Short mmCIF file of C-alpha atoms and ligand atoms in Angstrom, two decimals:
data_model
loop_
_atom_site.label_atom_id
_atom_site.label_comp_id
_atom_site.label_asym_id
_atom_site.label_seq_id
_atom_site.Cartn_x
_atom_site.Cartn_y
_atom_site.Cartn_z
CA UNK A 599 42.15 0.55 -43.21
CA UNK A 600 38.52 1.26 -41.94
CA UNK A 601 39.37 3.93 -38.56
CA UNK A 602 36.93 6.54 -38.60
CA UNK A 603 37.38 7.89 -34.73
CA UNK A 604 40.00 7.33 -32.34
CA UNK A 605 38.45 7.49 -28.66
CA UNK A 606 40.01 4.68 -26.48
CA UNK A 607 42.40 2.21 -26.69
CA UNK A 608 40.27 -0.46 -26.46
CA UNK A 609 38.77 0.07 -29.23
CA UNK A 610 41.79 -1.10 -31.58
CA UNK A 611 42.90 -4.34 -32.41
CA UNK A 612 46.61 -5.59 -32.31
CA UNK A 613 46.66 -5.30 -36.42
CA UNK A 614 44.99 -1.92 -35.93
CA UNK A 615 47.72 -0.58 -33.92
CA UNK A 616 50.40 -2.59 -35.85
CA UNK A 617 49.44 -0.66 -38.88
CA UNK A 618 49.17 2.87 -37.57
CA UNK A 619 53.02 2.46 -36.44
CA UNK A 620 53.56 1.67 -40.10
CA UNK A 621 51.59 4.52 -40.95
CA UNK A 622 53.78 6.52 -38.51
CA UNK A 623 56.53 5.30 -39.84
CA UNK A 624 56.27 6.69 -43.31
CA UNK A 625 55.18 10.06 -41.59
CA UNK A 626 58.65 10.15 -40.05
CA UNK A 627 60.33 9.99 -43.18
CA UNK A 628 58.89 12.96 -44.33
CA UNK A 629 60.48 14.73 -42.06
CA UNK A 630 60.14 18.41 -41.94
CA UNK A 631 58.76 18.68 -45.07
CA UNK A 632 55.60 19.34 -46.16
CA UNK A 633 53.08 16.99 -47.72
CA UNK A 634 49.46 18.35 -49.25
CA UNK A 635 47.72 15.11 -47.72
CA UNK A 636 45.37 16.89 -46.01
CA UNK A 637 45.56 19.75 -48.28
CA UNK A 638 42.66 22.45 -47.87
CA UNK A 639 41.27 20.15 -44.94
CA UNK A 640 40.63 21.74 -42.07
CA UNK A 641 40.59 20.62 -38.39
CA UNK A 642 38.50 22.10 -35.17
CA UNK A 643 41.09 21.29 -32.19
CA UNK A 644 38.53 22.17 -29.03
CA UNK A 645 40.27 21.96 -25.95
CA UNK A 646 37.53 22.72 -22.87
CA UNK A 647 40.60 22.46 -20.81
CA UNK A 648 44.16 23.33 -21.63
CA UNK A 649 46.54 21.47 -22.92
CA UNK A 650 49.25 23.31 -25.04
CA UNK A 651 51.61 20.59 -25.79
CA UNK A 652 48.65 18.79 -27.40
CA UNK A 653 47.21 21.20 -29.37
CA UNK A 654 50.45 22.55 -30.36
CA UNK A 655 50.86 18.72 -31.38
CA UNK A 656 47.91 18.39 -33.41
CA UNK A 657 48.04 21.59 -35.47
CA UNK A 658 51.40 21.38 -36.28
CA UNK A 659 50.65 17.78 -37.44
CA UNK A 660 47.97 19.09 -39.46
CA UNK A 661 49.75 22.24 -41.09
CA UNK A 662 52.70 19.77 -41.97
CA UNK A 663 49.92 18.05 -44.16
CA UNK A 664 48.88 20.80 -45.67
CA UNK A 665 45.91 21.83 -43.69
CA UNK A 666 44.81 24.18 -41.03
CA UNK A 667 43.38 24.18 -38.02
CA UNK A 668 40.07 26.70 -36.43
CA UNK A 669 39.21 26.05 -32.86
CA UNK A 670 39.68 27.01 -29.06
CA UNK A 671 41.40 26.41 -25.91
CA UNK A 672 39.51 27.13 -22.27
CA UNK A 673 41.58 28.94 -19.35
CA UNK A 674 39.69 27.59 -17.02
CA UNK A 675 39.39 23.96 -15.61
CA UNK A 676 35.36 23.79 -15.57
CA UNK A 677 33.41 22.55 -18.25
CA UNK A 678 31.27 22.94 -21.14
CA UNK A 679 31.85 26.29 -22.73
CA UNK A 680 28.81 29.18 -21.64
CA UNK A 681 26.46 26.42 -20.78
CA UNK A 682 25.99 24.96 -23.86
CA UNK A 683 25.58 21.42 -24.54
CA UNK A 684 28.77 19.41 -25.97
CA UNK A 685 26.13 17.67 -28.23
CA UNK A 686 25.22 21.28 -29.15
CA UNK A 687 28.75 22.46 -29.90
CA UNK A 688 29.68 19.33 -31.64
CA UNK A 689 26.48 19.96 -33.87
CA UNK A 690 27.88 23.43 -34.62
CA UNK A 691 31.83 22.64 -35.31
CA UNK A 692 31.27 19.86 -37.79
CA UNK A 693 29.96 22.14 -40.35
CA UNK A 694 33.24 23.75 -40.39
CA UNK A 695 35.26 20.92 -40.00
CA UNK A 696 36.38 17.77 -41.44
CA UNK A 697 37.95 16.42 -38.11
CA UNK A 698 37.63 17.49 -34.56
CA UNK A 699 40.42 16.78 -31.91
CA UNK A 700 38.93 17.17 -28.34
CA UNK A 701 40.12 17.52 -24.86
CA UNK A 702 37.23 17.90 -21.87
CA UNK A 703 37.21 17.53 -18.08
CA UNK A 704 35.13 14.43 -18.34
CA UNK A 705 35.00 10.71 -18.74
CA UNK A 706 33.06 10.17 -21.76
CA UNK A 707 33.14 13.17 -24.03
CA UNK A 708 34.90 11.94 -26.71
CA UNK A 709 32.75 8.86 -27.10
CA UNK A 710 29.53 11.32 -27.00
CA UNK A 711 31.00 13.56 -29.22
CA UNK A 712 31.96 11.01 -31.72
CA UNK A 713 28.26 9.54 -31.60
CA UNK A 714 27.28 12.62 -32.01
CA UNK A 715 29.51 14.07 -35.03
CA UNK A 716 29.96 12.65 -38.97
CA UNK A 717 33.19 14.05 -39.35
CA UNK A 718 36.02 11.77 -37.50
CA UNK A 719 36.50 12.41 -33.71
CA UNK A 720 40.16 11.84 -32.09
CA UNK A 721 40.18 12.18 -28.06
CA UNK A 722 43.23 14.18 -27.15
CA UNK A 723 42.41 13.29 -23.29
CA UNK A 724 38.55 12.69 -21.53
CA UNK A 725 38.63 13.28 -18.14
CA UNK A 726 40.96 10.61 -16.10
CA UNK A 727 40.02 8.11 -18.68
CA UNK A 728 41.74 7.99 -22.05
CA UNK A 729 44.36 9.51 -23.82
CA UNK A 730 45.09 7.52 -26.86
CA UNK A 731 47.02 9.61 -28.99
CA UNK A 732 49.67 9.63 -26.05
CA UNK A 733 49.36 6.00 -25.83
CA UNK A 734 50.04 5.18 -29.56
CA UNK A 735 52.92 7.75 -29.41
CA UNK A 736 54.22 5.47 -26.51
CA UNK A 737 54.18 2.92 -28.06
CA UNK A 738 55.88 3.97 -31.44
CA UNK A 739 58.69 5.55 -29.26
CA UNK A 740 59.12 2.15 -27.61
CA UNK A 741 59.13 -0.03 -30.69
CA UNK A 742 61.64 2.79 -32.42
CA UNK A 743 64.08 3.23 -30.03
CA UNK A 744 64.09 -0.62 -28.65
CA UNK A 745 62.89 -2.37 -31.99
CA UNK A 746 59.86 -4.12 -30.32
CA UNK A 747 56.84 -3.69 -27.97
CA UNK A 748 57.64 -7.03 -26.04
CA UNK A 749 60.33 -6.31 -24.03
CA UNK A 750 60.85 -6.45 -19.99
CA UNK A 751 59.13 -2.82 -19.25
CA UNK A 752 58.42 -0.91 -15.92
CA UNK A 753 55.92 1.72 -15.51
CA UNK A 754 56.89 3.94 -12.46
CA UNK A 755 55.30 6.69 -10.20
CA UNK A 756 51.64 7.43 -9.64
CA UNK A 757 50.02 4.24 -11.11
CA UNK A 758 46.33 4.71 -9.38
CA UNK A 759 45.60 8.07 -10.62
CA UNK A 760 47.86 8.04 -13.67
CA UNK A 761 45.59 7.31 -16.92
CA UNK A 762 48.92 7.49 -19.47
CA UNK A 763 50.01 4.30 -17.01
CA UNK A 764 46.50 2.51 -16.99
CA UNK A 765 45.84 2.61 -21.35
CA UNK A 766 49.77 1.82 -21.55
CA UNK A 767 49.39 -1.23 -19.75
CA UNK A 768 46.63 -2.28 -21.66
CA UNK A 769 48.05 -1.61 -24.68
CA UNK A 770 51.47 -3.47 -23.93
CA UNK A 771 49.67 -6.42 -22.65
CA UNK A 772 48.21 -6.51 -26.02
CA UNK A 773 51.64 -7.37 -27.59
CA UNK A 774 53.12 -9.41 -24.64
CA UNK A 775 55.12 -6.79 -23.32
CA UNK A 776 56.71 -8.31 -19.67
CA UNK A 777 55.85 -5.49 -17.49
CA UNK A 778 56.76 -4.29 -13.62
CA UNK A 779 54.38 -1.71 -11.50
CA UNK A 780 56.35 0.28 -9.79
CA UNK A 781 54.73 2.48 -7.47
CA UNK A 782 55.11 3.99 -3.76
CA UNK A 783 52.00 2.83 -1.40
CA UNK A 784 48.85 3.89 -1.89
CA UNK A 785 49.48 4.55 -5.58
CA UNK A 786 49.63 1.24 -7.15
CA UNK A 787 47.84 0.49 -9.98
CA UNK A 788 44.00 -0.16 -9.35
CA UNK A 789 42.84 -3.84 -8.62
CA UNK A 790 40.06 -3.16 -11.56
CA UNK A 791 43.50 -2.36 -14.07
CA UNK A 792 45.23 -5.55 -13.52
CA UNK A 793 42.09 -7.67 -13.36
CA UNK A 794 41.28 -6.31 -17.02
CA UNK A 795 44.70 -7.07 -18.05
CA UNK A 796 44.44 -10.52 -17.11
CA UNK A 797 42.65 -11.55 -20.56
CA UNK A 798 45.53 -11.06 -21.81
CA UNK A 799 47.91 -13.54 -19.79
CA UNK A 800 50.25 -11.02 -19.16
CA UNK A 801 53.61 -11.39 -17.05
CA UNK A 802 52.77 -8.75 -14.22
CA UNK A 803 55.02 -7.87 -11.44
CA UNK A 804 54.12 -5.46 -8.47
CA UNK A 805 56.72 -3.82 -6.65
CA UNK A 806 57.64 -1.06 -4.48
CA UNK A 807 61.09 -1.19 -5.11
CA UNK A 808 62.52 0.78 -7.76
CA UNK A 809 65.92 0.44 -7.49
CA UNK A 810 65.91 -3.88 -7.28
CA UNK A 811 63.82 -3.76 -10.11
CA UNK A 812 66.32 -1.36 -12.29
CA UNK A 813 68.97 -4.51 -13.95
CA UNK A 814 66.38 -6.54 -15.41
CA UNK A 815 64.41 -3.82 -17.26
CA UNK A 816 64.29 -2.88 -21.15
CA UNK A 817 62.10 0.88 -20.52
CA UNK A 818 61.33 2.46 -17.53
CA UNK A 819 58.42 4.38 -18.03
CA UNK A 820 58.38 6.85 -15.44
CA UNK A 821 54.76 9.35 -14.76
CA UNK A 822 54.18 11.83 -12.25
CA UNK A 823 54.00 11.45 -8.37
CA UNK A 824 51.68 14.62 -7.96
CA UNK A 825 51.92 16.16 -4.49
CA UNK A 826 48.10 16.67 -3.66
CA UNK A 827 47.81 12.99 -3.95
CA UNK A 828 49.52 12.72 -0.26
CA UNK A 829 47.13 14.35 3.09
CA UNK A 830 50.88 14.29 4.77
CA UNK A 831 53.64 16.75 2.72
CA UNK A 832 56.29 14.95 4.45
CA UNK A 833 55.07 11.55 2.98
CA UNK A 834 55.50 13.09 -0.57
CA UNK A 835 58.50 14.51 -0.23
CA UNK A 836 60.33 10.84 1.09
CA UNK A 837 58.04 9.23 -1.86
CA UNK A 838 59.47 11.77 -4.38
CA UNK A 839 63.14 11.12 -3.07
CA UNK A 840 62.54 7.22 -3.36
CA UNK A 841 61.24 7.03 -7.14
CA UNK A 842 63.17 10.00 -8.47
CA UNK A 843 65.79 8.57 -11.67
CA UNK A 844 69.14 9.48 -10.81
CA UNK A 845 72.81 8.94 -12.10
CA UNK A 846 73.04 7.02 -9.35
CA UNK A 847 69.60 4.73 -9.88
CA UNK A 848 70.52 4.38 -13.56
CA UNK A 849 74.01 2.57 -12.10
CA UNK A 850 72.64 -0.71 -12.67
CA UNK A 851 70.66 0.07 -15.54
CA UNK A 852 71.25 -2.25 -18.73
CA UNK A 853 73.69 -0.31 -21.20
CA UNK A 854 70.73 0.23 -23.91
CA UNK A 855 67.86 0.50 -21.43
CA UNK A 856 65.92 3.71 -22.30
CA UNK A 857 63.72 5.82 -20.13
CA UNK A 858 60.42 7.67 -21.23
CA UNK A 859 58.31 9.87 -19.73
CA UNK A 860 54.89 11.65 -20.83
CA UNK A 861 55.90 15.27 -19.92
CA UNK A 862 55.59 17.79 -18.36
CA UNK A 863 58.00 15.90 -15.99
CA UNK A 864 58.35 17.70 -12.04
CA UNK A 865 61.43 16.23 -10.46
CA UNK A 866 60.92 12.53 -10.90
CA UNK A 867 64.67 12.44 -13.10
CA UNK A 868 67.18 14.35 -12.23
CA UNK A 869 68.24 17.05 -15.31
CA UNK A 870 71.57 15.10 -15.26
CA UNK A 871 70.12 12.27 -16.72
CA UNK A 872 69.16 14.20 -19.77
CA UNK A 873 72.95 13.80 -21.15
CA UNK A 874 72.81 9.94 -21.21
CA UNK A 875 71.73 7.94 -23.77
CA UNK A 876 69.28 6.45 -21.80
CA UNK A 877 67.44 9.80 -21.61
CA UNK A 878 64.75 9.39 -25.07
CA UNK A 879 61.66 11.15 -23.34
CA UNK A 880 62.17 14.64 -25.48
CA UNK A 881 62.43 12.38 -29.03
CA UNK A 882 59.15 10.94 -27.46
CA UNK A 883 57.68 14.29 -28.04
CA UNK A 884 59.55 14.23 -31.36
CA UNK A 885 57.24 11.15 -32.46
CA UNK A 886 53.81 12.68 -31.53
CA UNK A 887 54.07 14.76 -34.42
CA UNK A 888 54.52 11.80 -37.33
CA UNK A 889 52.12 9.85 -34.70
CA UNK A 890 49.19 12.40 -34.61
CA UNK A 891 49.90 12.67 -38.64
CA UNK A 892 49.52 9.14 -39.25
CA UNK A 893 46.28 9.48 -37.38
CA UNK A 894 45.02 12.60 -39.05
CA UNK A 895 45.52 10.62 -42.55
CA UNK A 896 44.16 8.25 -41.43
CA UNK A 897 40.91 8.95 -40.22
CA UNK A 898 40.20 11.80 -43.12
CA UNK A 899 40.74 8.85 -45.55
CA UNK A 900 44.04 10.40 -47.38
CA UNK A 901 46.06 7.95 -46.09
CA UNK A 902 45.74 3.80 -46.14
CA UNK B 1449 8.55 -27.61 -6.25
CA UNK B 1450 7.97 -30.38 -3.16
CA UNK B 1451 7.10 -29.42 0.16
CA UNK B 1452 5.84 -25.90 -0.93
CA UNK B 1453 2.77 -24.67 -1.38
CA UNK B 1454 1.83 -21.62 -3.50
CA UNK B 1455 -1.74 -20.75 -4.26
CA UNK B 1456 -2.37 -20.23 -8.19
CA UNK B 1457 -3.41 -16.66 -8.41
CA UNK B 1458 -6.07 -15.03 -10.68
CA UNK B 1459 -3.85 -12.24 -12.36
CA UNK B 1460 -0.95 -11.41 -12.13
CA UNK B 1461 3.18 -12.44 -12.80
CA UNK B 1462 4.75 -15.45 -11.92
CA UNK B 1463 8.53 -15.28 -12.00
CA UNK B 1464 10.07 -18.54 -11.79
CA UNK B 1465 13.94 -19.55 -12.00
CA UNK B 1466 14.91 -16.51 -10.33
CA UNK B 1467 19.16 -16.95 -9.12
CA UNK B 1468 19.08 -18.91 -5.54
CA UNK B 1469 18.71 -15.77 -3.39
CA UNK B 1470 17.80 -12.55 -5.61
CA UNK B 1471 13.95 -12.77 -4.95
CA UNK B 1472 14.78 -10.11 -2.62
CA UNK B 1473 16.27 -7.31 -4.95
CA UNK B 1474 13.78 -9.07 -7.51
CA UNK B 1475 11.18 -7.56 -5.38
CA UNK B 1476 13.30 -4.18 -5.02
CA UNK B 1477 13.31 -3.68 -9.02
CA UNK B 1478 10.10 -4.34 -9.26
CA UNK B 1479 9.18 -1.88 -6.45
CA UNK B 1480 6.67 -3.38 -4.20
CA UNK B 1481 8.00 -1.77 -0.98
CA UNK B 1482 7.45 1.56 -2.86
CA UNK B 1483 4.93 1.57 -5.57
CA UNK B 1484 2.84 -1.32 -4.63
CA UNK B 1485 3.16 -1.68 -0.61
CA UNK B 1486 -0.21 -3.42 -0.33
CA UNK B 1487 0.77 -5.99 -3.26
CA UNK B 1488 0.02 -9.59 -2.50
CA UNK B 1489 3.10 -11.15 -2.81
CA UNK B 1490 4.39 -15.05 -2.32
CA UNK B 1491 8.21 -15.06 -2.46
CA UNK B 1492 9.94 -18.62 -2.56
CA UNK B 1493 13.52 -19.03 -1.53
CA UNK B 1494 15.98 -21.63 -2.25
CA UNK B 1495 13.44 -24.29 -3.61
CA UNK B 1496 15.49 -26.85 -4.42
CA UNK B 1497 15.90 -27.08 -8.43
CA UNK B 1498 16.93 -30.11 -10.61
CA UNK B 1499 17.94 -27.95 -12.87
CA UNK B 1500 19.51 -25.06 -11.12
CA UNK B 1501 20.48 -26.21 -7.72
CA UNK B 1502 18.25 -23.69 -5.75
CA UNK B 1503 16.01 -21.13 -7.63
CA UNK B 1504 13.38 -18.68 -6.30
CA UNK B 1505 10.04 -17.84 -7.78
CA UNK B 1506 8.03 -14.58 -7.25
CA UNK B 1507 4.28 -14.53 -7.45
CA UNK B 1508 2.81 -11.07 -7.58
CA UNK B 1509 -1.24 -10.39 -8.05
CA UNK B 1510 -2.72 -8.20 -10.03
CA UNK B 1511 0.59 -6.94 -11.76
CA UNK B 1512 2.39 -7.35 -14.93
CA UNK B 1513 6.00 -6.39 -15.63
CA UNK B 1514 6.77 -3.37 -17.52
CA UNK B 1515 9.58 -3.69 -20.35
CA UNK B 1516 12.22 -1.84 -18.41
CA UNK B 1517 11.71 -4.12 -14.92
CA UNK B 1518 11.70 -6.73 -16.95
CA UNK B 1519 15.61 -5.49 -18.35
CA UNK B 1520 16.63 -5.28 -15.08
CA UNK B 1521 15.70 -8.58 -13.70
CA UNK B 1522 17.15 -10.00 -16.63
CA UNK B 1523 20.93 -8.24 -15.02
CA UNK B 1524 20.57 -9.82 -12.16
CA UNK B 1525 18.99 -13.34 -12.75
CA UNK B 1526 19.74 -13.93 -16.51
CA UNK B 1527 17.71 -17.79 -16.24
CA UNK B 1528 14.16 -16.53 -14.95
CA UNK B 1529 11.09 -17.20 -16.76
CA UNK B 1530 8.25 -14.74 -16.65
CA UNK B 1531 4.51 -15.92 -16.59
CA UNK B 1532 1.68 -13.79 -17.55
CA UNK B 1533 -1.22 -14.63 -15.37
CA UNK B 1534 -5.06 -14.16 -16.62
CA UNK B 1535 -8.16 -16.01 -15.03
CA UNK B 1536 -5.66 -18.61 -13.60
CA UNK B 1537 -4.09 -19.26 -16.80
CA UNK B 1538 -0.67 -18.85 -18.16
CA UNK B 1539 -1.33 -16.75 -21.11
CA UNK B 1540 2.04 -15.42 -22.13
CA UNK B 1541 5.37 -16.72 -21.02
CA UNK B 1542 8.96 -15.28 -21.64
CA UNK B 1543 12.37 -16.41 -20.95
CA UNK B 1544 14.43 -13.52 -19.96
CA UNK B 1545 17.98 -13.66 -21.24
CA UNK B 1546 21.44 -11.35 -20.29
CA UNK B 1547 21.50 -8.94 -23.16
CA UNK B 1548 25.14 -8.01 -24.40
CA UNK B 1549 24.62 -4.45 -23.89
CA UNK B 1550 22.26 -2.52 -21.21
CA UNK B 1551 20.83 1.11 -22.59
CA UNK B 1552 18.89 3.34 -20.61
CA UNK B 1553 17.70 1.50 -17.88
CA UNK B 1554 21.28 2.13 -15.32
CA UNK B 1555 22.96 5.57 -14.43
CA UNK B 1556 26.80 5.49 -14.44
CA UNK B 1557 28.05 5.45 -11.06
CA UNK B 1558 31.30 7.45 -12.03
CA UNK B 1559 29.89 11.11 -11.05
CA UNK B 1560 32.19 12.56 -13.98
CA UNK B 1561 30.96 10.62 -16.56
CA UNK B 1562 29.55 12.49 -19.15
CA UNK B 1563 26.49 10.83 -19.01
CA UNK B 1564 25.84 12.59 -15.69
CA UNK B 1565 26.20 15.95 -17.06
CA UNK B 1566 24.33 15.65 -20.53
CA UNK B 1567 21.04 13.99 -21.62
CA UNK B 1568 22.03 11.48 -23.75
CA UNK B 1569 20.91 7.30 -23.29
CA UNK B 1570 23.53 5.73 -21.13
CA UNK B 1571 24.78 2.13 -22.54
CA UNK B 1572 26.66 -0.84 -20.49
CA UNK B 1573 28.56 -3.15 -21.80
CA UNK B 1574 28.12 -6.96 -20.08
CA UNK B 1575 31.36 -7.72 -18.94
CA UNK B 1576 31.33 -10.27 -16.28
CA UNK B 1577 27.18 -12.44 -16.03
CA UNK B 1578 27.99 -14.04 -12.59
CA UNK B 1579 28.81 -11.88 -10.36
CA UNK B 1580 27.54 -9.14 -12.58
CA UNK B 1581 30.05 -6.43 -13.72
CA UNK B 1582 29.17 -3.86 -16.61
CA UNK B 1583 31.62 -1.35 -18.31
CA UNK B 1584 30.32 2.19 -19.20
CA UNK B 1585 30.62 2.70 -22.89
CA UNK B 1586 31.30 6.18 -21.90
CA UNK B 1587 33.74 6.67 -19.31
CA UNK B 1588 34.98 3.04 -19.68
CA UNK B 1589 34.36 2.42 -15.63
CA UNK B 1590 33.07 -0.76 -14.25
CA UNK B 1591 29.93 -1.30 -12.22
CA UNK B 1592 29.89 -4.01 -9.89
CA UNK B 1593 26.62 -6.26 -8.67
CA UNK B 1594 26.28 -4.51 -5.71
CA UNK B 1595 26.45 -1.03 -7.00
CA UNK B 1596 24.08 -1.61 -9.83
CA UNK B 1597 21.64 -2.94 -7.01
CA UNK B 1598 21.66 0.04 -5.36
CA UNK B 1599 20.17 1.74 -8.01
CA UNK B 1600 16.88 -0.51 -8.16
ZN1 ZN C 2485 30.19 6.25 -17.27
#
């Protein structure tokens, strides 16, 4: 299959996607051990903004292929490293690489960089746009643990700022998913989203109530309410109390209902929701890794 | 064109078909309040069209489009028709049409798009012809009508 950068979701087709779950699929199955797909490749991770999880993602991905992985990881939340120009640096890490993986402050980046660079690009995060890898690893943790994408599924929490929710939603509307906003005021999802989504004829529901919405739902995918978001600390913390996953919340919950979330989570579920089965969000980090490997493969041409 | 009178003009640009109301930011793009304050200008509103229901038309003298004005009034009023004046004669005529993709002639109106930070060609994708609405390639944000008029 022709997929030479991955930068947004909307750049892949249904059959697209369809086929890099496969792919994923056979990655799982290798397990732990190591394959020499990628073997002496070597991939420039370059992270103008941290983000350990995802570059700890990415080169352990890579490593379990048999390559390695050069690049670097800004402390700081400004941009472009000692003023040069990300066409510039781009320029410079593609003679060293065969794939760059980039995360940077803003919307955009990837997509330059990839016009930019003739070595695949994959967009570990741009700004408050895209995210794909994360969405693609939603998705294959849905259709694993449920056995299909179109199924009755909620997205909860900060649904304005939340990028994760806004490429999710397009992506599930893609495949017909049935799927419920759930967000406190002021943070539903943007007008612009749901407009968008309508090409699709999806079955949207908007709601500020979480716990009404809980027996009719296959996957509650709950995101971060982030406290700055609120002028008024005392509207957060009722807001946090009201969308927070409990024992008790989950009372009403269908018996194989499962609950994700994208991590790092604050206190939107309780810790004693970890012990019941409908708790999947740490195997959700499991399946980045066979994710991002399908998608290394991929794009390097080792895999088909 | 009953009931109103234009005089033919010498040189200049005739832009017929113009959208039923966008002579106005028309006239904006093209930059007379600005560039050309003294232009002589007839402007046409809401002439009553067989084909179109109400069009304008926008005479200027002495003037021809440039390429990139020309792009522009194409966002906004995809039917026009542009006439190329000389000695009282239409010598060249062109039928704009709404391109699929806009490059360089718009700024992204998301101030952290990358396109605001680095010199590279911004490109739009057409999204929406009527009301206008164009998607960044870049930062995947929409622009509506009114916000891309502002930058004319
Ligand atoms: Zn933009």
């Amino acid at each position: 299959m022709e997929l030479h950068d991955i930068i947004s979701i909307r750049d892949l087709s249904k059959s697209k996607i369809n086929h890099i779950l496969k792919v994923s699929e056979d990655m799982e199955k290798h397990g732990a051990r190591k394959n020499k797909y990628l073997d002496g490749k070597i991939l420039a991770t370059l992270f103008f903004e941290p983000s350990t999880r995802t570059r700890l993602s990415f080169e352990t991905a890579m490593g379990r292929m048999g390559g390695s992985s050069i690049g670097f990881s800004e402390s700081g939340t400004t941009s472009t490293s000692k003023g040069e120009s990300l066409k510039d640096t781009i320029r410079t890490v593609e003679s060293y690489a065969d794939a760059i993986v980039i995360r940077h402050p803003q919307e955009g980046s990837a997509r330059l960089a990839a016009n930019v660079a003739s070595v695949p690009v994959i967009n570990a995060g741009d700004g408050s746009n895209q995210h794909p890898t994360q969405t693609l690893l939603d998705l294959y943790t849905i259709k694993r643990e449920t056995g299909a994408l179109k199924k009755n599924i909620a997205l909860i929490g900060d649904l304005k700022y939340g990028r994760t929710a806004h490429s999710l939603a397009y992506a599930l509307s893609m495949f017909g998913a049935k799927m419920t906003f759930i967000s406190p005021k002021g943070l539903e999802m943007p007008e612009e989203v749901i407009t968008d989504l309508a090409k699709f004829n999806t079955k949207i529901e908007e709601t500020n109530d979480l716990e009404g919405s809980i027996p009719g739902l296959d996957v509650l995918y709950v995101t971060r309410i982030q406290k700055e978001r609120f002028p008024d600390p005392e509207e957060y913390e009722k807001v946090k109390g009201a969308y927070k996953i409990t024992l008790k919340t989950l009372e009403s919950a269908k018996k194989n209902s499962i609950i994700l979330h994208p991590l790092p989570r604050v206190d939107e579920i309780a810790p004693e929701v970890d012990a019941t089965k409908h708790a999947r969000y740490f195997k959700q980090v499991h399946y980045g890794l066979p994710v991002r490997m399908a998608l290394l493969g991929l794009v390097m041409g080792a895999l088909d | 064109m009953k009931g109103v009178k234009v005089k033919r003009i010498e040189n200049g640009t005739v832009i017929d078909h113009i959208t039923g109301g966008q002579a106005l930011n028309v006239l904006q793009i093209i930059g007379v309040h600005k560039e050309y304050p003294k232009a002589v200008l007839t402007v046409a509103m809401n002439v009553p069209s067989k084909k179109m229901g109400t069009k304008d038309i926008v005479k200027i003298e002495g003037r021809e489009l440039k390429a990139v004005e020309v792009d522009k009034i194409s966002l906004i009023s995809p039917n026009s028709s542009i006439n190329i004046i000389r000695d009282f004669e239409v010598k060249e005529k062109k039928d704009v049409s709404l391109p699929k993709t806009v490059e360089g002639v718009l700024k992204c109106d998301n101030p952290n798009c990358i396109t605001n930070f680095e010199a590279t060609k911004t490109l739009f994708a057409v999204e929406e012809i009527s009301p206008l609405k164009l998607r960044c390639s870049f930062c995947e944000r929409t622009m509506s009508e009114r916000e891309i008029i502002k930058q004319f």
